[in-house]
Amino acid sequence: MENTNIILNALKNMQNDIRTMQDKREDSLWKEINFPCNLIDALNKLKKRELDLIRKNLAFKNLSSLKKSELALILSKLIPINYKDVLYLLDRDTYDLIKAIVKNAGSINRTNMSVSNVETLMGYGIVFPGLINNQKKLFMPIELINHFKELDSSELEKIVIRNTEWIQITQGMMYYYGVLDAWRVIKKVEQLTKCKVDIEDFINVISFVSDYYRQINFTDYGYKDARVNDFRSLIQEHNKRPNLEYYPFAKKEFINAGRAGYINDTSEMKSFIVFLQKNYNLSENDKNEIVTQ
């Protein structure tokens, strides 16, 4: 009984520590800002590590030795120049978010967005968090609002549709298969969309959404579902059956499974479980975990 209490207390303390860290992370995001503002004003509010993250995400070279004020000034010039490339990473949700911000004179109330969502948008220099009249807002500096208005076009809309499809199919593949090498993912996306995939564009888009949605992780093997811990064991299981093809899910099934919070209890999932039972040793717990993951 004493050991049980020790363990429970340790878990409780751990939860409190995690909550404290999350609160600090949350509080550090929201800084007073005079709005409307220029990009340099928003960047000057950021910490050096936050500026460095933008520099790394946007692949700006030879800037690592700069002081905070120097880096902020350079970024204020480079971000608008490269804003088109950043917008070409967006999917439907992130694109609609920016549209809503621009439509609302450059800022909106923070809704149910997670800290990770906000940090990712800030980390790519897309949107910034701030306290405006003591309210937590997501805002865009004047230069970025103007650039978005100039770049928002039917071409960008097509890119957003393409990216959304890429993302949902890829997340759906990870949902069902757990882990796949990048080449196989790209080839499958090409097969399902019937369009040639630019490898660099694809990698950049998936890199962005892996930060934003946290459903996909990169590994030295390729991509994996974020819920898969021991991906190497999964790869070993795949390699034991080199002649066994992956279950042939339809494009619509991948897209549905690629949406956040998806739970599959359809006839297709039942067929998939039968397929796994024929080729793998599955316990009842394994089956239940696959269905609920």
Tab-separated table of C-alpha atoms in Angstrom:
chain	number	residue	atom	x	y	z
A	1	MET	CA	0.000	0.000	0.000
A	2	GLU	CA	2.843	2.336	0.865
A	3	ASN	CA	4.506	1.670	-2.499
A	4	THR	CA	1.210	2.364	-4.280
A	5	ASN	CA	0.899	5.740	-2.530
A	6	ILE	CA	4.470	6.627	-3.463
A	7	ILE	CA	3.766	5.855	-7.112
A	8	LEU	CA	0.480	7.791	-7.111
A	9	ASN	CA	2.143	10.804	-5.487
A	10	ALA	CA	4.975	10.667	-8.010
A	11	LEU	CA	2.471	10.600	-10.871
A	12	LYS	CA	0.543	13.483	-9.362
A	13	ASN	CA	3.732	15.521	-8.983
A	14	MET	CA	4.672	14.735	-12.560
A	15	GLN	CA	1.268	15.901	-13.798
A	16	ASN	CA	1.631	19.120	-11.799
A	17	ASP	CA	5.102	19.710	-13.250
A	18	ILE	CA	3.813	19.148	-16.792
A	19	ARG	CA	0.892	21.496	-16.180
A	20	THR	CA	3.251	24.157	-14.809
A	21	MET	CA	5.505	23.850	-17.840
A	22	GLN	CA	2.514	24.107	-20.179
A	23	ASP	CA	1.256	27.194	-18.357
A	24	LYS	CA	4.676	28.849	-18.684
A	25	ARG	CA	4.829	27.915	-22.353
A	26	GLU	CA	1.358	29.380	-22.851
A	27	ASP	CA	2.093	32.601	-20.971
A	28	SER	CA	5.343	33.214	-22.838
A	29	LEU	CA	3.469	33.322	-26.148
A	30	TRP	CA	1.214	36.255	-25.419
A	31	LYS	CA	3.056	39.559	-25.330
A	32	GLU	CA	1.580	43.049	-25.333
A	33	ILE	CA	1.619	44.509	-28.827
A	34	ASN	CA	0.483	47.854	-30.200
A	35	PHE	CA	-1.754	46.923	-33.092
A	36	PRO	CA	-1.764	47.472	-36.023
A	37	CYS	CA	1.974	47.044	-36.292
A	38	ASN	CA	4.796	46.438	-38.724
A	39	LEU	CA	6.617	43.119	-39.002
A	40	ILE	CA	9.717	44.419	-37.238
A	41	ASP	CA	7.548	45.362	-34.223
A	42	ALA	CA	6.191	41.806	-34.001
A	43	LEU	CA	9.648	40.252	-34.415
A	44	ASN	CA	11.202	42.479	-31.751
A	45	LYS	CA	8.722	41.030	-29.263
A	46	LEU	CA	10.039	37.506	-29.827
A	47	LYS	CA	12.816	35.740	-27.963
A	48	LYS	CA	16.075	34.962	-29.752
A	49	ARG	CA	15.227	31.238	-29.857
A	50	GLU	CA	11.869	32.078	-31.478
A	51	LEU	CA	13.621	34.153	-34.133
A	52	ASP	CA	16.095	31.318	-34.660
A	53	LEU	CA	13.199	28.923	-35.222
A	54	ILE	CA	11.825	31.151	-37.993
A	55	ARG	CA	15.305	31.353	-39.515
A	56	LYS	CA	15.654	27.549	-39.498
A	57	ASN	CA	12.126	26.793	-40.702
A	58	LEU	CA	12.492	29.170	-43.645
A	59	ALA	CA	16.034	27.921	-44.356
A	60	PHE	CA	17.688	31.343	-44.156
A	61	LYS	CA	21.433	30.746	-44.237
A	62	ASN	CA	24.414	32.445	-42.551
A	63	LEU	CA	22.363	34.238	-39.893
A	64	SER	CA	23.067	32.110	-36.814
A	65	SER	CA	25.750	34.420	-35.413
A	66	LEU	CA	23.570	37.539	-35.459
A	67	LYS	CA	22.392	39.200	-32.274
A	68	LYS	CA	18.662	39.281	-31.548
A	69	SER	CA	18.058	42.824	-32.830
A	70	GLU	CA	20.142	42.186	-35.952
A	71	LEU	CA	18.332	38.930	-36.695
A	72	ALA	CA	14.914	40.555	-36.212
A	73	LEU	CA	15.835	43.297	-38.696
A	74	ILE	CA	17.058	40.828	-41.347
A	75	LEU	CA	13.984	38.603	-40.881
A	76	SER	CA	11.694	41.611	-41.292
A	77	LYS	CA	13.137	41.988	-44.804
A	78	LEU	CA	13.424	38.312	-45.736
A	79	ILE	CA	10.008	37.057	-44.571
A	80	PRO	CA	7.961	39.245	-46.956
A	81	ILE	CA	10.255	38.323	-49.868
A	82	ASN	CA	9.702	34.626	-49.149
A	83	TYR	CA	6.053	34.862	-48.097
A	84	LYS	CA	4.793	33.232	-51.287
A	85	ASP	CA	6.814	30.089	-50.531
A	86	VAL	CA	5.349	30.014	-47.013
A	87	LEU	CA	1.775	30.402	-48.258
A	88	TYR	CA	2.365	27.473	-50.606
A	89	LEU	CA	2.703	25.236	-47.529
A	90	LEU	CA	-0.869	25.862	-46.377
A	91	ASP	CA	-3.791	23.472	-46.319
A	92	ARG	CA	-7.471	24.367	-46.190
A	93	ASP	CA	-7.603	24.968	-42.417
A	94	THR	CA	-4.533	27.194	-42.207
A	95	TYR	CA	-5.436	29.059	-45.394
A	96	ASP	CA	-8.963	29.751	-44.116
A	97	LEU	CA	-7.502	30.948	-40.829
A	98	ILE	CA	-5.343	33.519	-42.587
A	99	LYS	CA	-8.272	34.591	-44.752
A	100	ALA	CA	-10.326	35.157	-41.607
A	101	ILE	CA	-7.556	37.220	-40.005
A	102	VAL	CA	-7.117	39.408	-43.094
A	103	LYS	CA	-10.880	39.831	-43.438
A	104	ASN	CA	-11.067	40.954	-39.805
A	105	ALA	CA	-8.587	43.825	-40.269
A	106	GLY	CA	-5.572	41.712	-39.334
A	107	SER	CA	-6.478	40.033	-36.054
A	108	ILE	CA	-8.894	37.513	-34.545
A	109	ASN	CA	-9.545	36.155	-31.087
A	110	ARG	CA	-7.615	33.055	-30.158
A	111	THR	CA	-10.206	30.265	-30.357
A	112	ASN	CA	-9.513	26.604	-29.586
A	113	MET	CA	-6.086	26.554	-31.160
A	114	SER	CA	-3.464	24.606	-29.253
A	115	VAL	CA	-0.174	26.093	-28.127
A	116	SER	CA	1.550	23.924	-30.745
A	117	ASN	CA	-0.684	25.355	-33.500
A	118	VAL	CA	0.153	28.907	-32.480
A	119	GLU	CA	3.875	28.177	-32.092
A	120	THR	CA	4.011	26.596	-35.562
A	121	LEU	CA	2.341	29.551	-37.284
A	122	MET	CA	4.688	31.927	-35.473
A	123	GLY	CA	7.667	29.663	-36.212
A	124	TYR	CA	7.063	30.057	-39.948
A	125	GLY	CA	6.468	33.807	-39.736
A	126	ILE	CA	2.869	33.387	-40.910
A	127	VAL	CA	0.809	34.667	-37.977
A	128	PHE	CA	1.813	35.988	-34.555
A	129	PRO	CA	0.225	35.757	-31.097
A	130	GLY	CA	-0.195	38.878	-28.994
A	131	LEU	CA	-2.137	40.622	-26.277
A	132	ILE	CA	-4.209	43.366	-27.869
A	133	ASN	CA	-6.259	45.345	-25.352
A	134	ASN	CA	-5.622	42.505	-22.864
A	135	GLN	CA	-7.160	39.944	-25.211
A	136	LYS	CA	-5.281	36.981	-26.692
A	137	LYS	CA	-5.252	37.558	-30.435
A	138	LEU	CA	-3.701	36.057	-33.519
A	139	PHE	CA	-2.549	38.877	-35.751
A	140	MET	CA	-0.689	39.650	-38.957
A	141	PRO	CA	1.617	42.645	-39.371
A	142	ILE	CA	0.744	45.193	-42.045
A	143	GLU	CA	3.338	43.957	-44.583
A	144	LEU	CA	2.081	40.381	-44.412
A	145	ILE	CA	-1.558	41.405	-44.778
A	146	ASN	CA	-0.661	43.325	-47.932
A	147	HIS	CA	1.436	40.464	-49.298
A	148	PHE	CA	-1.346	37.971	-48.688
A	149	LYS	CA	-3.849	40.145	-50.516
A	150	GLU	CA	-1.452	40.362	-53.486
A	151	LEU	CA	-0.762	36.607	-53.526
A	152	ASP	CA	-4.264	35.336	-52.797
A	153	SER	CA	-5.377	34.026	-56.161
A	154	SER	CA	-6.841	31.061	-58.013
A	155	GLU	CA	-3.297	29.691	-58.252
A	156	LEU	CA	-2.900	29.736	-54.462
A	157	GLU	CA	-6.349	28.160	-54.093
A	158	LYS	CA	-5.248	25.257	-56.307
A	159	ILE	CA	-2.102	24.793	-54.230
A	160	VAL	CA	-4.177	24.743	-51.037
A	161	ILE	CA	-6.467	22.063	-52.495
A	162	ARG	CA	-3.441	20.030	-53.611
A	163	ASN	CA	-1.738	20.337	-50.214
A	164	THR	CA	-4.897	19.383	-48.339
A	165	GLU	CA	-5.201	16.229	-50.411
A	166	TRP	CA	-1.517	15.361	-49.944
A	167	ILE	CA	-1.784	15.856	-46.195
A	168	GLN	CA	-4.985	13.877	-45.678
A	169	ILE	CA	-3.800	10.959	-47.803
A	170	THR	CA	-0.420	10.874	-46.041
A	171	GLN	CA	-1.940	11.109	-42.572
A	172	GLY	CA	-4.416	8.416	-43.571
A	173	MET	CA	-1.600	6.129	-44.711
A	174	MET	CA	0.156	6.617	-41.387
A	175	TYR	CA	-3.118	5.905	-39.573
A	176	TYR	CA	-3.444	2.523	-41.255
A	177	TYR	CA	0.145	1.451	-41.919
A	178	GLY	CA	1.926	3.103	-38.977
A	179	VAL	CA	5.197	3.749	-40.777
A	180	LEU	CA	6.293	4.033	-44.416
A	181	ASP	CA	9.399	5.158	-46.240
A	182	ALA	CA	9.042	8.550	-47.917
A	183	TRP	CA	9.478	7.187	-51.439
A	184	ARG	CA	6.603	4.740	-51.032
A	185	VAL	CA	4.395	7.512	-49.615
A	186	ILE	CA	5.111	9.810	-52.562
A	187	LYS	CA	4.498	7.072	-55.114
A	188	LYS	CA	1.198	6.168	-53.451
A	189	VAL	CA	0.108	9.816	-53.405
A	190	GLU	CA	0.926	10.087	-57.117
A	191	GLN	CA	-1.052	6.929	-57.821
A	192	LEU	CA	-4.109	8.105	-55.906
A	193	THR	CA	-4.127	11.723	-57.113
A	194	LYS	CA	-3.067	10.824	-60.669
A	195	CYS	CA	-0.668	13.771	-60.570
A	196	LYS	CA	3.123	13.996	-60.505
A	197	VAL	CA	4.400	15.031	-57.070
A	198	ASP	CA	7.261	17.501	-56.768
A	199	ILE	CA	9.393	15.836	-54.082
A	200	GLU	CA	10.751	19.052	-52.544
A	201	ASP	CA	7.289	20.640	-52.398
A	202	PHE	CA	5.831	17.502	-50.834
A	203	ILE	CA	8.524	17.211	-48.169
A	204	ASN	CA	8.153	20.896	-47.253
A	205	VAL	CA	4.358	20.654	-46.964
A	206	ILE	CA	4.466	17.507	-44.817
A	207	SER	CA	7.213	19.022	-42.660
A	208	PHE	CA	4.992	22.031	-41.947
A	209	VAL	CA	1.894	19.991	-41.095
A	210	SER	CA	3.884	17.547	-38.970
A	211	ASP	CA	4.667	20.557	-36.752
A	212	TYR	CA	1.136	21.964	-36.948
A	213	TYR	CA	-1.084	18.896	-36.542
A	214	ARG	CA	1.423	16.631	-34.746
A	215	GLN	CA	-0.075	13.529	-36.422
A	216	ILE	CA	3.047	12.580	-38.383
A	217	ASN	CA	6.670	12.298	-37.262
A	218	PHE	CA	9.829	12.100	-39.331
A	219	THR	CA	12.201	9.194	-38.734
A	220	ASP	CA	15.445	8.035	-40.311
A	221	TYR	CA	13.273	5.521	-42.182
A	222	GLY	CA	10.580	7.878	-43.447
A	223	TYR	CA	7.249	8.935	-41.945
A	224	LYS	CA	5.385	7.416	-39.020
A	225	ASP	CA	2.118	7.990	-37.214
A	226	ALA	CA	2.724	10.038	-34.061
A	227	ARG	CA	1.035	7.335	-31.971
A	228	VAL	CA	3.566	4.691	-33.035
A	229	ASN	CA	6.324	4.390	-30.442
A	230	ASP	CA	8.444	1.430	-31.528
A	231	PHE	CA	8.426	2.014	-35.279
A	232	ARG	CA	11.521	-0.150	-35.794
A	233	SER	CA	9.626	-3.228	-34.629
A	234	LEU	CA	6.856	-2.364	-37.064
A	235	ILE	CA	9.387	-2.109	-39.881
A	236	GLN	CA	10.821	-5.492	-38.892
A	237	GLU	CA	7.353	-7.019	-39.110
A	238	HIS	CA	6.931	-5.515	-42.574
A	239	ASN	CA	10.332	-6.830	-43.668
A	240	LYS	CA	9.502	-10.370	-42.519
A	241	ARG	CA	6.833	-10.455	-45.249
A	242	PRO	CA	8.483	-8.843	-48.306
A	243	ASN	CA	6.007	-10.445	-50.699
A	244	LEU	CA	2.964	-9.236	-48.791
A	245	GLU	CA	1.437	-6.130	-50.333
A	246	TYR	CA	0.014	-3.356	-48.167
A	247	TYR	CA	-3.748	-3.517	-47.762
A	248	PRO	CA	-5.255	-1.617	-50.739
A	249	PHE	CA	-7.258	1.140	-49.097
A	250	ALA	CA	-9.134	3.490	-51.406
A	251	LYS	CA	-8.243	7.164	-51.683
A	252	LYS	CA	-11.428	8.180	-49.849
A	253	GLU	CA	-10.552	5.875	-46.949
A	254	PHE	CA	-7.107	7.451	-46.564
A	255	ILE	CA	-8.601	10.947	-46.715
A	256	ASN	CA	-11.213	10.136	-44.066
A	257	ALA	CA	-8.626	8.507	-41.803
A	258	GLY	CA	-6.318	11.492	-42.242
A	259	ARG	CA	-8.707	13.820	-40.438
A	260	ALA	CA	-8.053	14.594	-36.779
A	261	GLY	CA	-9.968	12.500	-34.258
A	262	TYR	CA	-11.002	9.873	-36.800
A	263	ILE	CA	-12.210	6.506	-35.424
A	264	ASN	CA	-12.970	3.742	-37.905
A	265	ASP	CA	-15.627	1.146	-37.137
A	266	THR	CA	-16.714	0.584	-40.750
A	267	SER	CA	-16.932	-2.603	-42.779
A	268	GLU	CA	-13.620	-1.623	-44.418
A	269	MET	CA	-11.900	-1.657	-41.034
A	270	LYS	CA	-13.376	-5.087	-40.305
A	271	SER	CA	-11.957	-6.343	-43.612
A	272	PHE	CA	-8.592	-4.848	-42.691
A	273	ILE	CA	-8.628	-6.636	-39.328
A	274	VAL	CA	-9.360	-9.927	-41.101
A	275	PHE	CA	-6.440	-9.245	-43.432
A	276	LEU	CA	-4.119	-8.604	-40.449
A	277	GLN	CA	-5.312	-11.726	-38.641
A	278	LYS	CA	-4.455	-13.833	-41.666
A	279	ASN	CA	-0.929	-12.459	-41.923
A	280	TYR	CA	0.034	-11.429	-38.367
A	281	ASN	CA	-0.414	-12.807	-34.861
A	282	LEU	CA	-2.995	-10.478	-33.358
A	283	SER	CA	-4.407	-10.732	-29.861
A	284	GLU	CA	-7.841	-9.391	-28.925
A	285	ASN	CA	-6.126	-6.398	-27.300
A	286	ASP	CA	-4.191	-5.761	-30.519
A	287	LYS	CA	-7.432	-5.714	-32.503
A	288	ASN	CA	-9.097	-3.304	-30.089
A	289	GLU	CA	-6.098	-0.992	-30.100
A	290	ILE	CA	-6.004	-0.869	-33.911
A	291	VAL	CA	-9.689	0.058	-34.119
A	292	THR	CA	-9.518	2.762	-31.443
A	293	GLN	CA	-6.188	4.333	-32.430
